[in-house]
């Protein structure tokens, strides 16, 4: 997970699985945030724009 300050294109270029969210100030905000963009590797895993981070993490968090 990365904030809007970081570059999703660079993460994509180096083959990272990454999602970008914006407007967060805390970890709680991050979990509730809507994914704005994803890398190709994230897309291969079924992660899409519009999902919440909490939805993506699924059973990994309470």
PDB file of C-alpha atoms in Angstrom:
ATOM      1  CA  UNK A   1       0.000   0.000   0.000  1.00  0.00           C
ATOM      2  CA  UNK A   2       1.293   3.410  -0.859  1.00  0.00           C
ATOM      3  CA  UNK A   3       0.028   6.925  -0.463  1.00  0.00           C
ATOM      4  CA  UNK A   4      -0.582   9.275  -3.350  1.00  0.00           C
ATOM      5  CA  UNK A   5       2.822  10.856  -2.767  1.00  0.00           C
ATOM      6  CA  UNK A   6       4.622   7.757  -4.064  1.00  0.00           C
ATOM      7  CA  UNK A   7       4.921   6.798  -7.724  1.00  0.00           C
ATOM      8  CA  UNK A   8       2.828   3.810  -8.823  1.00  0.00           C
ATOM      9  CA  UNK A   9       4.564   3.789 -12.226  1.00  0.00           C
ATOM     10  CA  UNK A  10       7.945   3.141 -10.603  1.00  0.00           C
ATOM     11  CA  UNK A  11       6.466   0.326  -8.499  1.00  0.00           C
ATOM     12  CA  UNK A  12       4.988  -1.158 -11.669  1.00  0.00           C
ATOM     13  CA  UNK A  13       8.257  -0.846 -13.583  1.00  0.00           C
ATOM     14  CA  UNK A  14      10.197  -2.784 -10.939  1.00  0.00           C
ATOM     15  CA  UNK A  15       7.525  -5.488 -10.689  1.00  0.00           C
ATOM     16  CA  UNK A  16       6.126  -4.706  -7.233  1.00  0.00           C
ATOM     17  CA  UNK A  17       2.665  -5.704  -6.110  1.00  0.00           C
ATOM     18  CA  UNK A  18       1.348  -2.328  -4.982  1.00  0.00           C
ATOM     19  CA  UNK A  19      -1.809  -0.302  -4.615  1.00  0.00           C
ATOM     20  CA  UNK A  20      -2.084   3.484  -4.245  1.00  0.00           C
ATOM     21  CA  UNK A  21      -4.591   5.275  -2.062  1.00  0.00           C
ATOM     22  CA  UNK A  22      -5.071   8.970  -1.390  1.00  0.00           C
ATOM     23  CA  UNK A  23      -6.390  11.134   1.416  1.00  0.00           C
ATOM     24  CA  UNK A  24      -5.123   9.066   4.330  1.00  0.00           C
ATOM     25  CA  UNK A  25      -3.611  10.309   7.578  1.00  0.00           C
ATOM     26  CA  UNK A  26      -3.503   7.124   9.662  1.00  0.00           C
ATOM     27  CA  UNK A  27      -3.402   3.348   9.391  1.00  0.00           C
ATOM     28  CA  UNK A  28      -7.154   3.284  10.061  1.00  0.00           C
ATOM     29  CA  UNK A  29      -7.691   5.656   7.140  1.00  0.00           C
ATOM     30  CA  UNK A  30      -5.503   3.420   4.974  1.00  0.00           C
ATOM     31  CA  UNK A  31      -7.584   0.329   5.736  1.00  0.00           C
ATOM     32  CA  UNK A  32     -10.803   2.121   4.832  1.00  0.00           C
ATOM     33  CA  UNK A  33      -9.383   3.832   1.756  1.00  0.00           C
ATOM     34  CA  UNK A  34     -10.465   3.073  -1.790  1.00  0.00           C
ATOM     35  CA  UNK A  35      -7.717   1.896  -4.113  1.00  0.00           C
ATOM     36  CA  UNK A  36      -7.056   4.527  -6.791  1.00  0.00           C
ATOM     37  CA  UNK A  37      -4.474   2.645  -8.870  1.00  0.00           C
ATOM     38  CA  UNK A  38      -2.711  -0.718  -8.960  1.00  0.00           C
ATOM     39  CA  UNK A  39       0.408  -2.198 -10.504  1.00  0.00           C
ATOM     40  CA  UNK A  40       0.252  -4.900 -13.148  1.00  0.00           C
ATOM     41  CA  UNK A  41       1.396  -7.524 -10.619  1.00  0.00           C
ATOM     42  CA  UNK A  42      -1.416  -6.489  -8.263  1.00  0.00           C
ATOM     43  CA  UNK A  43      -3.896  -6.754 -11.136  1.00  0.00           C
ATOM     44  CA  UNK A  44      -2.615 -10.285 -11.852  1.00  0.00           C
ATOM     45  CA  UNK A  45      -3.606 -11.179  -8.281  1.00  0.00           C
ATOM     46  CA  UNK A  46      -7.149  -9.905  -8.883  1.00  0.00           C
ATOM     47  CA  UNK A  47      -6.751  -6.555  -7.135  1.00  0.00           C
ATOM     48  CA  UNK A  48      -8.699  -3.754  -8.807  1.00  0.00           C
ATOM     49  CA  UNK A  49      -9.236  -0.026  -8.481  1.00  0.00           C
ATOM     50  CA  UNK A  50     -12.280   0.782  -6.369  1.00  0.00           C
ATOM     51  CA  UNK A  51     -11.725  -1.955  -3.786  1.00  0.00           C
ATOM     52  CA  UNK A  52     -11.047  -1.014  -0.183  1.00  0.00           C
ATOM     53  CA  UNK A  53      -7.711  -1.986   1.339  1.00  0.00           C
ATOM     54  CA  UNK A  54      -9.636  -3.887   4.018  1.00  0.00           C
ATOM     55  CA  UNK A  55     -11.390  -5.897   1.281  1.00  0.00           C
ATOM     56  CA  UNK A  56      -8.070  -6.729  -0.376  1.00  0.00           C
ATOM     57  CA  UNK A  57      -6.468  -7.855   2.858  1.00  0.00           C
ATOM     58  CA  UNK A  58      -9.533  -9.956   3.661  1.00  0.00           C
ATOM     59  CA  UNK A  59      -8.943 -12.407   6.470  1.00  0.00           C
ATOM     60  CA  UNK A  60      -5.502 -11.044   7.251  1.00  0.00           C
ATOM     61  CA  UNK A  61      -6.905  -8.312   9.524  1.00  0.00           C
ATOM     62  CA  UNK A  62      -9.662  -8.299  12.107  1.00  0.00           C
TER      63      UNK A  62
END
